[in-house]
XYZ file of C-alpha atoms in Angstrom:
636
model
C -45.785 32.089 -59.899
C -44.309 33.276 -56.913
C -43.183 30.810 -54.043
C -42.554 31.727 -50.577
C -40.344 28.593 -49.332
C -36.981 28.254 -49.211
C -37.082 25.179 -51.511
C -33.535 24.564 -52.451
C -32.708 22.807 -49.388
C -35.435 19.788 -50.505
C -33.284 19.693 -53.718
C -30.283 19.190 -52.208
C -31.332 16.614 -50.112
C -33.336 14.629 -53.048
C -29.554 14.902 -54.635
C -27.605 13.503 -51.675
C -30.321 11.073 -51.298
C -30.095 9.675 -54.787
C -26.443 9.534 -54.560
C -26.331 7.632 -51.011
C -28.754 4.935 -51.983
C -26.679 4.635 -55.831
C -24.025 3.900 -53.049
C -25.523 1.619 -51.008
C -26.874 -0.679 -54.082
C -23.070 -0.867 -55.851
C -21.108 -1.568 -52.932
C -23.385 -3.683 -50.342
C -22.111 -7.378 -50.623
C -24.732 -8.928 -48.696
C -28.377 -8.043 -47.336
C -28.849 -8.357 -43.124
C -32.386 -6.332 -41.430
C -30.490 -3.869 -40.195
C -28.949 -3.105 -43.845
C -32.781 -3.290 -45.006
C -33.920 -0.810 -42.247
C -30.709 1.541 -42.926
C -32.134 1.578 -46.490
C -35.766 2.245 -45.701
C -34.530 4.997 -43.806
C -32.563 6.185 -46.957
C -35.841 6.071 -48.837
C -38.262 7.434 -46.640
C -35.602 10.853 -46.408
C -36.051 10.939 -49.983
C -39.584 10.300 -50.624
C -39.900 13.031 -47.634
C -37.844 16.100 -49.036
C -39.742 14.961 -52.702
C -42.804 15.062 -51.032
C -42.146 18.415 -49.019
C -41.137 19.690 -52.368
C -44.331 19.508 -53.973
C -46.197 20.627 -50.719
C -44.980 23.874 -51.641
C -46.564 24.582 -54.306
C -49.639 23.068 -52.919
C -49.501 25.238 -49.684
C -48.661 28.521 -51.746
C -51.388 27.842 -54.065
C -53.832 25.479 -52.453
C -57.063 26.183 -54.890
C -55.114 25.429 -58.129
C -55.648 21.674 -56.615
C -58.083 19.249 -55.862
C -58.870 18.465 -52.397
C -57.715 15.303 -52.808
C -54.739 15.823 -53.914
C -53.819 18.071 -50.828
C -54.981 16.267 -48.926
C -52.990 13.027 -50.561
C -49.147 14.995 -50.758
C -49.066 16.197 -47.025
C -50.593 12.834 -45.623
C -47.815 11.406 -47.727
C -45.293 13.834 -46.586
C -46.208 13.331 -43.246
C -46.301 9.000 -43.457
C -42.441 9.629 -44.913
C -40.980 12.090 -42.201
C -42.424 10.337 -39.225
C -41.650 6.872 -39.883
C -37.771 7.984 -39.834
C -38.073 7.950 -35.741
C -39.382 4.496 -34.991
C -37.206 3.030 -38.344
C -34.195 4.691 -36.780
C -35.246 2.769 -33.488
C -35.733 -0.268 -35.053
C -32.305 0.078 -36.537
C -30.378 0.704 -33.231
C -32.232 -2.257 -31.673
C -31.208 -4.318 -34.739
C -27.220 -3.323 -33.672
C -28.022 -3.477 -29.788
C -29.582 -6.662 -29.675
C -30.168 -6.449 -25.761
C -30.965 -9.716 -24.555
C -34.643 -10.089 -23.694
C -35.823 -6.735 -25.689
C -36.837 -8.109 -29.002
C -39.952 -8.242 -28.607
C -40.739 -4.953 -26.136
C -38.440 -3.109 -29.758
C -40.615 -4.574 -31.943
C -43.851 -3.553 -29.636
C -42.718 -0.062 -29.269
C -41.181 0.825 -32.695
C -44.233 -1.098 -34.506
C -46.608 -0.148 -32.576
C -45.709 3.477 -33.255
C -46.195 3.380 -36.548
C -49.420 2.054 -36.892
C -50.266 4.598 -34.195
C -48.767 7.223 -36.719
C -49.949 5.414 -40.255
C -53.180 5.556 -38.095
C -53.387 9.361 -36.945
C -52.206 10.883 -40.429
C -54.216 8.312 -42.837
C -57.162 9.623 -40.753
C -56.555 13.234 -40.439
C -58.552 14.777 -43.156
C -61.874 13.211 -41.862
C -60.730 13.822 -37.882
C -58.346 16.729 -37.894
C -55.965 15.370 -35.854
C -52.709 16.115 -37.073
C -53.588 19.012 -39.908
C -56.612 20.419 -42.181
C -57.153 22.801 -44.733
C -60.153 25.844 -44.262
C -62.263 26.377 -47.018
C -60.007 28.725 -48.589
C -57.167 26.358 -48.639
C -55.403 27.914 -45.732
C -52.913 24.912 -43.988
C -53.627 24.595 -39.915
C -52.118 22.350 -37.299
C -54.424 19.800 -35.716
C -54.706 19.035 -32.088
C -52.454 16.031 -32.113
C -49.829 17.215 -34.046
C -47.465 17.722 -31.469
C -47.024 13.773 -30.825
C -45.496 13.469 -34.480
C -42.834 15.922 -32.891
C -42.707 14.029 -29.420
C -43.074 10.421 -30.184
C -40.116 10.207 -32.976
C -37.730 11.967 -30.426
C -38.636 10.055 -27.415
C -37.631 6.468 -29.917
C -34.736 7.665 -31.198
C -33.688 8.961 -27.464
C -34.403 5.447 -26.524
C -31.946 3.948 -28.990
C -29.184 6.282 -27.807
C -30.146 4.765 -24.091
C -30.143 0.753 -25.724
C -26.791 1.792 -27.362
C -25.057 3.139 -24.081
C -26.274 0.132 -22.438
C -24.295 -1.917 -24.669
C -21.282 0.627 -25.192
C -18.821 -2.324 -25.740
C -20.419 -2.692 -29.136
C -19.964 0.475 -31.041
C -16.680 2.298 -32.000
C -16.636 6.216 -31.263
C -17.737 6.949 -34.941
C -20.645 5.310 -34.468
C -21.699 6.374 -30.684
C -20.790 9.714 -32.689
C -23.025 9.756 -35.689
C -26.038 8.212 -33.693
C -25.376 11.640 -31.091
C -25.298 13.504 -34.677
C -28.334 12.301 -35.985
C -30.592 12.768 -32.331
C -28.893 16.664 -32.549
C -30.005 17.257 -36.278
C -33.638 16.144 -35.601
C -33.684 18.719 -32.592
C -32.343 21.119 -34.539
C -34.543 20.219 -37.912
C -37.447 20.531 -35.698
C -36.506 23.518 -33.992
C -36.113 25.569 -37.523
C -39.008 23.922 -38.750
C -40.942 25.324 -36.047
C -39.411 28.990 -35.756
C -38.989 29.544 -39.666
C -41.851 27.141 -41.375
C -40.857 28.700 -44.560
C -36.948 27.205 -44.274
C -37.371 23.718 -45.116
C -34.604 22.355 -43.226
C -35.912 18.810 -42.022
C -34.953 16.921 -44.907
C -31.748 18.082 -45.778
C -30.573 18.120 -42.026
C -31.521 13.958 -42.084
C -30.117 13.415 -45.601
C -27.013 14.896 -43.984
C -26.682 12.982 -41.189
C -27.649 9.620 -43.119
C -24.396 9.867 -44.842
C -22.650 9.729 -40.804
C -24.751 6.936 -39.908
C -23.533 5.310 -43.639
C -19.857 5.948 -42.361
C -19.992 4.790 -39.386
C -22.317 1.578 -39.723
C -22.740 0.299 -42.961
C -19.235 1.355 -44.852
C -18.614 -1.934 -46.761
C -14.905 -1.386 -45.027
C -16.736 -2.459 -41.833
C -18.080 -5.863 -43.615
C -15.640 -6.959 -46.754
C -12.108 -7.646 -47.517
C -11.469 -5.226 -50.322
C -8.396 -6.978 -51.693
C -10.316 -10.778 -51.811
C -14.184 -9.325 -51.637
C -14.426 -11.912 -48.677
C -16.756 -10.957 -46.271
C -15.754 -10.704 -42.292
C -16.744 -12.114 -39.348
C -19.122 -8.930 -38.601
C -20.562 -9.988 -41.422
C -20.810 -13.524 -40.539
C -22.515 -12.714 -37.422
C -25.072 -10.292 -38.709
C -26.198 -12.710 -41.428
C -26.550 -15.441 -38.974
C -28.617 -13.147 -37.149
C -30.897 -11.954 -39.886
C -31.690 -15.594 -40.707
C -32.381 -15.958 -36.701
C -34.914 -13.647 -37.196
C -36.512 -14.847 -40.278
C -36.476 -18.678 -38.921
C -34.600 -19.633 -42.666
C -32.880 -22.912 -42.301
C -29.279 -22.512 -44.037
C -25.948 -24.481 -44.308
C -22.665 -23.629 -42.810
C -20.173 -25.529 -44.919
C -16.619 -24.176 -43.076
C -13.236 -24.808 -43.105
C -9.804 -24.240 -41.268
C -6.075 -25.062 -41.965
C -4.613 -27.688 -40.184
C -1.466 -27.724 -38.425
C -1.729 -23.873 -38.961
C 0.377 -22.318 -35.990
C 3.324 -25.127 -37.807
C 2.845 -23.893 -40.999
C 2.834 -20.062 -39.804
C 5.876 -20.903 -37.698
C 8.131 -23.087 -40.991
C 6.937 -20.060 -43.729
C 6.725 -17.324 -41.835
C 3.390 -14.195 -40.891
C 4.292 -13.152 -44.164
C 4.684 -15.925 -46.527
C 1.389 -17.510 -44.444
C -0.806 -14.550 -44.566
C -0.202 -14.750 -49.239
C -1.474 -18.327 -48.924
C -4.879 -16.882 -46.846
C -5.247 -14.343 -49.417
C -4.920 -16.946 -52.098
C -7.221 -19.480 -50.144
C -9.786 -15.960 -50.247
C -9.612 -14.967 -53.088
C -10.312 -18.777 -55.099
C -13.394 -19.079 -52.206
C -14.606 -15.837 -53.305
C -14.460 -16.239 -57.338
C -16.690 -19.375 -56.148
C -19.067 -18.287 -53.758
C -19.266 -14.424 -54.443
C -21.253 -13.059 -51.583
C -21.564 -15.965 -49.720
C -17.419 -16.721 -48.536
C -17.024 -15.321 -44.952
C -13.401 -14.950 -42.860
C -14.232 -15.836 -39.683
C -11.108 -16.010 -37.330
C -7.338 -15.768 -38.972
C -7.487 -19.469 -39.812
C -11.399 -20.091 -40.598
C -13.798 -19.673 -43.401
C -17.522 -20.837 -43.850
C -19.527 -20.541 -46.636
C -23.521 -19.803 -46.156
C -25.870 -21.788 -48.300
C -29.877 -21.672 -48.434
C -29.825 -24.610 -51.151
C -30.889 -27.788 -49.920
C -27.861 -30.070 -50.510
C -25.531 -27.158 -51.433
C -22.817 -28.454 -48.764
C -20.816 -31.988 -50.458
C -20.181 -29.417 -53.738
C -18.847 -26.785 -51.827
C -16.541 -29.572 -49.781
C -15.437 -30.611 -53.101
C -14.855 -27.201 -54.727
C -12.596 -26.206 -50.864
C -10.550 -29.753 -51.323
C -9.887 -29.298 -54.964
C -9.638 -25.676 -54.332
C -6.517 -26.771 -51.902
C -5.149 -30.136 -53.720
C -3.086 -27.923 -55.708
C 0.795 -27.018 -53.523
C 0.751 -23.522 -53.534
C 4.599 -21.896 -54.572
C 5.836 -18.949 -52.884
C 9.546 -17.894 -53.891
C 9.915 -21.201 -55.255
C 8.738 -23.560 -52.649
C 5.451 -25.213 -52.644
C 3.026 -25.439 -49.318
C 0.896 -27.960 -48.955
C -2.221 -26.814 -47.440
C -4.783 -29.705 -46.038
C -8.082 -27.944 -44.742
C -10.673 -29.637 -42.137
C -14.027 -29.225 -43.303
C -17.103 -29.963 -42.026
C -21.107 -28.823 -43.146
C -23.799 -28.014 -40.651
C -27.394 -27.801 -41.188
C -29.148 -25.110 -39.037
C -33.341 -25.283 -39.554
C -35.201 -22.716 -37.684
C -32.342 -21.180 -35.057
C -33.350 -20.736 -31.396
C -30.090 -19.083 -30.452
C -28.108 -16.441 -31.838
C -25.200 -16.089 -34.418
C -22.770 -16.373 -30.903
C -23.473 -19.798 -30.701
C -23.520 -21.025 -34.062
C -19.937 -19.760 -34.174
C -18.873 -21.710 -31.197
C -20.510 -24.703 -32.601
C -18.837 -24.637 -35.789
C -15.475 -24.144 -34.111
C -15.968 -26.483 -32.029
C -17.117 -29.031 -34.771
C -13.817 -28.251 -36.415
C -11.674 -28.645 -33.487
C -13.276 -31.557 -33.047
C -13.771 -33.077 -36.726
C -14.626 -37.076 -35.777
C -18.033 -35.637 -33.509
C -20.758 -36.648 -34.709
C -22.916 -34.456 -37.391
C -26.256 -34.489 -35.627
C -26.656 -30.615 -34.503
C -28.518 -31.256 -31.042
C -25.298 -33.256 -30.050
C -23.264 -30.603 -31.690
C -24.956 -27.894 -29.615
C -24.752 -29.395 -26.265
C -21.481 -30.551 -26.348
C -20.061 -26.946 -27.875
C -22.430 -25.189 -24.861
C -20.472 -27.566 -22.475
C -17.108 -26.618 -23.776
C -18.395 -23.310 -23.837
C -19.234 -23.153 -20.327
C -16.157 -25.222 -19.378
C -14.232 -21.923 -20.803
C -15.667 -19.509 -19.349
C -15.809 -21.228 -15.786
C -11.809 -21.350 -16.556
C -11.920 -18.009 -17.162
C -13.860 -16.996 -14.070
C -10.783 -19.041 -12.206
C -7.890 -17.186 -13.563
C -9.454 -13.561 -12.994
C -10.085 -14.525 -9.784
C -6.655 -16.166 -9.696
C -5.012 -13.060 -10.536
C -7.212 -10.946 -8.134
C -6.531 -12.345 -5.494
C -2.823 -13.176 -6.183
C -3.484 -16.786 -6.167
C -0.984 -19.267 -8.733
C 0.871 -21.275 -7.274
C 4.741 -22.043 -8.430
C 5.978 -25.782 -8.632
C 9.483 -26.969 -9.523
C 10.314 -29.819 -11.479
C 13.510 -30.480 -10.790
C 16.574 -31.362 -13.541
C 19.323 -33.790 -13.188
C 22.809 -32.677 -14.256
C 24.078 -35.564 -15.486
C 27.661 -34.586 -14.930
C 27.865 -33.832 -11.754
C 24.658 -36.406 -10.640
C 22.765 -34.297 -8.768
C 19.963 -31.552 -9.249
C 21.598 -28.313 -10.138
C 18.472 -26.585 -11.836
C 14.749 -26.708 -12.409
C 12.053 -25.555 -14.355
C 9.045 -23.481 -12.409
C 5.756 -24.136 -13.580
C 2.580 -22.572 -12.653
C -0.595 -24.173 -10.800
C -4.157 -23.324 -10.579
C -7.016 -24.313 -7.984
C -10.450 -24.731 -8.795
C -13.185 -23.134 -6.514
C -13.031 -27.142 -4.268
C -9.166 -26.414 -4.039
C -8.306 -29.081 -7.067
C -5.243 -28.295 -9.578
C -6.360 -27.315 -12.788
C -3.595 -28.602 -15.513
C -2.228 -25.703 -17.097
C -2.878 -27.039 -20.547
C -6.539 -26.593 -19.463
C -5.784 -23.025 -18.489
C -2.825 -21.544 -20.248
C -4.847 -21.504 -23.961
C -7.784 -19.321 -22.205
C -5.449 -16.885 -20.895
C -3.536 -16.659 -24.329
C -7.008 -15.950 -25.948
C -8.151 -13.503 -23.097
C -5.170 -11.594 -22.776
C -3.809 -12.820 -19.051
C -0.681 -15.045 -20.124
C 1.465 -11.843 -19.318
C -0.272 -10.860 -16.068
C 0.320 -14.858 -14.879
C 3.908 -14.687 -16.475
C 4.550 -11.518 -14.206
C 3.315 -13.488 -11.209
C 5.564 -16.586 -11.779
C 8.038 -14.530 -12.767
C 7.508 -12.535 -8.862
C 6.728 -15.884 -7.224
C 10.124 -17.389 -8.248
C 12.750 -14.409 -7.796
C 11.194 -14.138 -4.168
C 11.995 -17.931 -3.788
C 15.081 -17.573 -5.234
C 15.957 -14.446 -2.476
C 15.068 -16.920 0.435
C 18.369 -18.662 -0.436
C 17.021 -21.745 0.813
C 17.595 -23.848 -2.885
C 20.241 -21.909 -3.676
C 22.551 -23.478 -0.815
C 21.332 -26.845 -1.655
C 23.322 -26.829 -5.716
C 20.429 -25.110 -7.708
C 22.784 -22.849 -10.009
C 19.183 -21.378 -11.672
C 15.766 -21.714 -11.981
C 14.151 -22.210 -15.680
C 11.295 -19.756 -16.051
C 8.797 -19.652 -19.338
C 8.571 -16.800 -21.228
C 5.023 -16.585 -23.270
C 4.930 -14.908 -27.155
C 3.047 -11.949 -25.869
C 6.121 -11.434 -23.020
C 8.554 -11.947 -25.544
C 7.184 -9.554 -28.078
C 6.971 -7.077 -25.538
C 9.520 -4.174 -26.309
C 9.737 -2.960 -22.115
C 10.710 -6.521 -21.581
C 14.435 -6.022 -20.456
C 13.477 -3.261 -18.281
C 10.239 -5.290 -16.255
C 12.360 -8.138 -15.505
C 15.037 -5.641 -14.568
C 12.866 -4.169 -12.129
C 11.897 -7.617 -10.866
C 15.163 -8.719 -10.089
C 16.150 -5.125 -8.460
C 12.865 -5.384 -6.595
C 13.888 -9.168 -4.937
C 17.713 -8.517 -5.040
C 18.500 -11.393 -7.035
C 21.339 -11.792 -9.157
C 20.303 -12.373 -12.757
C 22.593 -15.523 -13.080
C 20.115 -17.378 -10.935
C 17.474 -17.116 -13.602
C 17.056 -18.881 -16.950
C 14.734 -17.657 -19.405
C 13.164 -20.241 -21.651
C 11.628 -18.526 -25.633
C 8.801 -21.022 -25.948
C 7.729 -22.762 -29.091
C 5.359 -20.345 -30.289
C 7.550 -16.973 -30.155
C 8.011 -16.147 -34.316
C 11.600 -16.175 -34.920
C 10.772 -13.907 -37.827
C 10.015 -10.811 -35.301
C 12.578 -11.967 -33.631
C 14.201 -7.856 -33.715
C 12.460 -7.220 -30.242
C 13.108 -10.608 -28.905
C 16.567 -10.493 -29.549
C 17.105 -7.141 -28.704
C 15.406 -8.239 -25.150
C 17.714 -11.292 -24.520
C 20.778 -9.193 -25.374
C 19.763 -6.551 -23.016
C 19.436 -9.480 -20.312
C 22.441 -11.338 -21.202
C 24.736 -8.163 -20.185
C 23.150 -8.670 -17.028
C 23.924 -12.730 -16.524
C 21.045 -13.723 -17.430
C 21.376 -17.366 -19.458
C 18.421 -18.591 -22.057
C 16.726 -22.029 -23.086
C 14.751 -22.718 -26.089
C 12.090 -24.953 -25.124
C 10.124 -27.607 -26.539
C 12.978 -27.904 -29.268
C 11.587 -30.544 -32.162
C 7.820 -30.018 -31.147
C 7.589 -28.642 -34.368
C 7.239 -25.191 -33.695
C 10.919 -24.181 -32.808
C 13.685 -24.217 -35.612
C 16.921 -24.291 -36.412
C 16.465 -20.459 -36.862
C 16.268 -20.442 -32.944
C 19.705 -22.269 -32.477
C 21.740 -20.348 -34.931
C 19.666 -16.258 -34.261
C 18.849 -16.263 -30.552
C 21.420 -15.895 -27.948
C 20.899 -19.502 -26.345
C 23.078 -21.649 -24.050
C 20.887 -24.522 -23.578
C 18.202 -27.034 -25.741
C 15.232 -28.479 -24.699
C 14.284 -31.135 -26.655
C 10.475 -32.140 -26.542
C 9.364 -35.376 -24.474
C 7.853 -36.568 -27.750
C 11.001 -36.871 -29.834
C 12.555 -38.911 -26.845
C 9.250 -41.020 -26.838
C 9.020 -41.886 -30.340
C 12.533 -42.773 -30.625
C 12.249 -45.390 -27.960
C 9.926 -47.446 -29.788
C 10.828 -46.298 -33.606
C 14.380 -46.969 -35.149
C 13.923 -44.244 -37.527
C 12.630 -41.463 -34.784
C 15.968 -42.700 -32.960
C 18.143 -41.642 -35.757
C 16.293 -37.946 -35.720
C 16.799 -37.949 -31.596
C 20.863 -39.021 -31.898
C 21.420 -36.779 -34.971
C 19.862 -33.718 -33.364
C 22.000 -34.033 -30.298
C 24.418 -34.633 -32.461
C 23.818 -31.153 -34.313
C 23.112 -29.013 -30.752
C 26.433 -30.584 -29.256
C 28.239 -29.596 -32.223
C 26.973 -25.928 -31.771
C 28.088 -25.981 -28.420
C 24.944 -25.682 -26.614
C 23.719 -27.618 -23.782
C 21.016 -30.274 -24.288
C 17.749 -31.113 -21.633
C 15.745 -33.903 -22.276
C 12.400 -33.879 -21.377
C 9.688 -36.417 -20.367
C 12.600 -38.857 -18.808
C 10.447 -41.751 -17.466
C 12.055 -44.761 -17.019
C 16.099 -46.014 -16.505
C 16.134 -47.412 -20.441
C 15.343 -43.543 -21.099
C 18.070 -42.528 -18.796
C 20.592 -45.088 -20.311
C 20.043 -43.893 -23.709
C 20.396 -39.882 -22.906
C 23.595 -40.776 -21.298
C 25.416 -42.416 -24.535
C 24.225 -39.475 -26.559
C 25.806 -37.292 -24.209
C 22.800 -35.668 -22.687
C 23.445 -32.971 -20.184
C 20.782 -32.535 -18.009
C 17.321 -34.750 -17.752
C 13.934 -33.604 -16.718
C 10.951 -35.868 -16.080
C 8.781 -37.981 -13.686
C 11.584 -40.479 -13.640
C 13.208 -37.922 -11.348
C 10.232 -36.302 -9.371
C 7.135 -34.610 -10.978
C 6.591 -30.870 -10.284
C 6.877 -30.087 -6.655
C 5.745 -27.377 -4.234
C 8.129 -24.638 -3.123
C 8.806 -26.811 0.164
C 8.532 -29.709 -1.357
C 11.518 -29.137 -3.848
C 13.681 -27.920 -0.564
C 12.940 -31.392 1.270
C 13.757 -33.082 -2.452
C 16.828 -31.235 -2.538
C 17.652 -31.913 1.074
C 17.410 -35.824 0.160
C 19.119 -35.705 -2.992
C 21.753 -33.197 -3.037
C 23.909 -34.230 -0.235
């Protein structure tokens, strides 16, 4: 038996076929559509390059078979090769998800393949798409060029859907979609020139192996070290069950107080007790234990009443002190459960509602409420959001001055610049509205630079600076702090305004990690040389340590408004205020009180030898000509 096709190609692809889906079944965690369309395409390249194989010998040798059976093997052939376009469609819609095209997807890339199922099931009664002569000899039909056209013209959709939502994809997989469109060109292109080099198979079976890479690597989805899934994950399951209309249960959790805990242990000491949180959720809920943020974790459930056991399992999980290098953490989670029947939105939202459920753990459990109050907050945010870009477009913060009472020389010889934000009606926005949002976004720096702008050019009118003011305090955000050009930017500042660095005090704020504190210090030593004197703010709020008095170049304490508070109405919070200024004194650093309100306040400070003051008692924050009339009045 002589055959006259280049077969081996179909055998190589049935090979690297097998092998991908033997892949795909031992290392896939969890089932979404668009892992059950990556596999159908997996097993229609397969059944395609089998199928072409045994058209071969049915082409070379057509009357050693029934009519049927010829007939059966290249309809089959034909079904398995041409569903690969619109499936490969349906796939990119199923990572696109353009708002508003679900339904003209599912039109096109369905409605294409019954138009195809259609053509070919039909073709040996209307000759559309191919026949056989009576002596077996294989011709084209008259239709056959739309099973060339059509496929292209999808998948050259879904490269148009994916540009349109280029923010989603990373260059591997904008890469291996371009791959795959180029190989069926090419396939086709061969196919057509050389019909005895059976190329089409192999060329996809190739390229399925990018598109595994780049999309469904279980890299992409899992936590190899804890077999937790991620929040991609998360989000595509959501969606899947969106789709199907399932109703599930999101039972999830986060740590509280876990910025304090991060802060007293340490990034690295914190980030063993995640992996240990992990890795007991996992051995629990195999498949079913997503990481959703750096702090979160939810747990899926279909199982009516699945939710109080899984509570249970996370608090008993968690009862237990965890010891690292001989100290134990205490870890207290806030959990709550949330039934979702039948979704009408999207795996977006569900996340913000179960965020905002645990942010807010005393709402009420009824999900309607639940929605529409995490939509508000949602909307509240991004309205925020929309203010500060336009803020920082047009160059629009304002700078107010609080100022500080030296309690030495009684009068106001600093104060502390803090920055304001207008609404579109021309109201203030509080910053501890605003600040959070541009820490998540990314603008804290961009607004720090502008404060940081605002205030040396006040400080080069001269105008305070004649009235006493020795310096101006000036905030310093983690993100500035961490950033290694630092020095140099407010170098440039200061060269830029002409001021003299002894003017300016820099304060580290509570949420700077002393334990990468190599660039921070590194920054403040740099801008010590120059003059430049520091404050550590917010000292007792429970994020700054003792680490900060004792590692960080610092000539001044801040001590937080709610240590002063507390003491005032608790003997035993008094003792904690008297013996830290005790402590701060003794290391010869300067102490500022904030949140001074009344004259019992002031009396108090005074015998605990307080050196500067800062609150409403004095004045509240101020506007640039404000503080000058202020200054006027009270620095004679």
């Amino acid at each position: 038996m002589v055959i006259t096709y280049v077969y081996q190609f179909d055998v190589a692809a049935i090979i690297a076929m097998a092998l991908l889906i033997f892949l795909c079944r031992i290392h896939r965690n969890y089932v979404t559509r668009g892992y059950k369309l990556f596999m159908a395409l997996n097993y229609a390249t397969i059944i395609s390059a089998l199928t072409d194989l045994a058209t071969i010998f049915v082409l070379d040798y057509p009357l050693d078979y029934s009519r049927f059976y010829i007939y059966f093997i290249n309809i089959l052939y034909y079904l398995s090769f041409n569903i690969m376009g619109p499936l490969f469609y349906l796939y990119m819609d199923d990572h696109t998800r353009i708002p508003g095209m679900k339904k003209i997807s599912l039109w096109l890339g369905y409605g294409y393949l019954a138009i195809v199922v259609a053509l070919i099931v039909t073709t040996p009664w209307t000759h559309f798409v191919f026949y056989f002569d009576e002596l077996g000899g294989y011709h084209h039909g008259s239709l056959i060029w739309l099973l060339y056209a059509v496929p292209l013209t999808l998948v050259s959709i879904g490269l148009v859907m994916m540009q349109m939502t280029r923010y989603k994809f990373n260059q591997y997989q904008v890469l291996a979609c371009v791959i795959y469109f180029i190989a069926m060109i090419l396939c086709l292109l061969v196919q057509i020139r050389f019909p005895k080099l059976l190329l089409n198979s192999f060329g996809c079976s190739l390229v399925m192996y990018f598109v595994y890479a780049a999309f469904e690597n279980p890299a992409y989805f899992c936590y190899k070290s804890t077999n937790c899934l991620n929040r991609e994950a998360f989000m595509d399951t959501i969606h899947n069950y969106h789709l199907t209309h399932e109703s599930f249960t999101v039972t999830a959790f986060n740590i509280q107080d876990f910025d304090y805990l991060q802060s007293a242990i340490g990034n690295v000491r914190m980030g063993n007790c995640m992996e240990r949180i992990a890795e007991g959720m996992s051995s629990q809920y195999k498949q079913m234990t997503y990481v959703i943020s750096h702090d979160t974790f939810a747990v899926i459930t279909l199982e009516e009443g699945m939710a109080p056991t899984v509570e249970y399992d996370i608090r008993e999980l968690l009862k237990i002190p965890m010891v690292l290098d001989n100290s134990s953490v205490y870890i207290r989670p806030i959990i709550c459960s949330i039934k979702f029947d039948s979704l009408s939105f999207g795996s977006a939202e569900v996340e913000e509602i179960i965020h905002y459920h645990l942010n807010h753990p005393n709402h009420s459990h009824d999900v309607e409420e639940l929605i529409r109050d995490a939509m508000n907050e949602k909307q509240m945010r991004e309205r925020l959001l929309y203010t500060i870009r336009e803020s920082i477009e047009k160059a629009s913060f304002e700078v107010f001055y609080q100022p500080i009472y030296n309690v030495a020389l009684d009068r106001y010889t600093s104060a502390e610049a803090l920055v304001r934000m207008k609404d579109d009606r021309g109201k203030y926005i509080t910053p501890e509205l605003f600040i959070p949002i541009a820490e998540k976004y990314g603008y804290v720096e961009t607004i720090g630079d502008m404060v940081l702008e605002k205030v040396c050019q006040f400080i080069a009118q001269e105008g305070c600076m004649s009235m006493g003011v020795e310096y101006i305090e000036v905030n310093l955000s983690p993100v500035q702090c961490m950033d290694a050009n630092l020095a140099e930017h407010v170098k440039s500042i200061l060269n830029k305004y002409k001021v003299d660095p002894k003017y300016l005090n820099l304060e580290i704020t509570e949420t700077a990690q002393i334990e990468n504190s190599n660039t921070i210090l590194q920054n403040l030593l740099e801008l010590k040389e120059l003059g430049m004197n520091f404050s550590i703010d917010d000292y007792g709020s429970g994020f700054a340590s003792a680490d900060y008095l004792i590692k960080l170049p610092v000539s001044i304490v801040k001590i937080d408004k709610g240590i002063l508070w507390n003491a005032m109405v608790d003997d035993q919070a008094m003792i904690v205020l008297e013996n830290t200024m005790r402590m701060i004194k003794e290391l010869h650093q300067e102490i500022v009180v904030e949140g001074v309100e009344s004259r019992e306040m002031m009396n108090v400070l005074k015998r605990n030898q307080c050196d500067f003051m800062q609150g409403f008692l004095f004045s509240e924050p101020i506007s640039e000509d404000e503080f000058i009339r202020f200054l006027q009045l009270n620095n004679p």
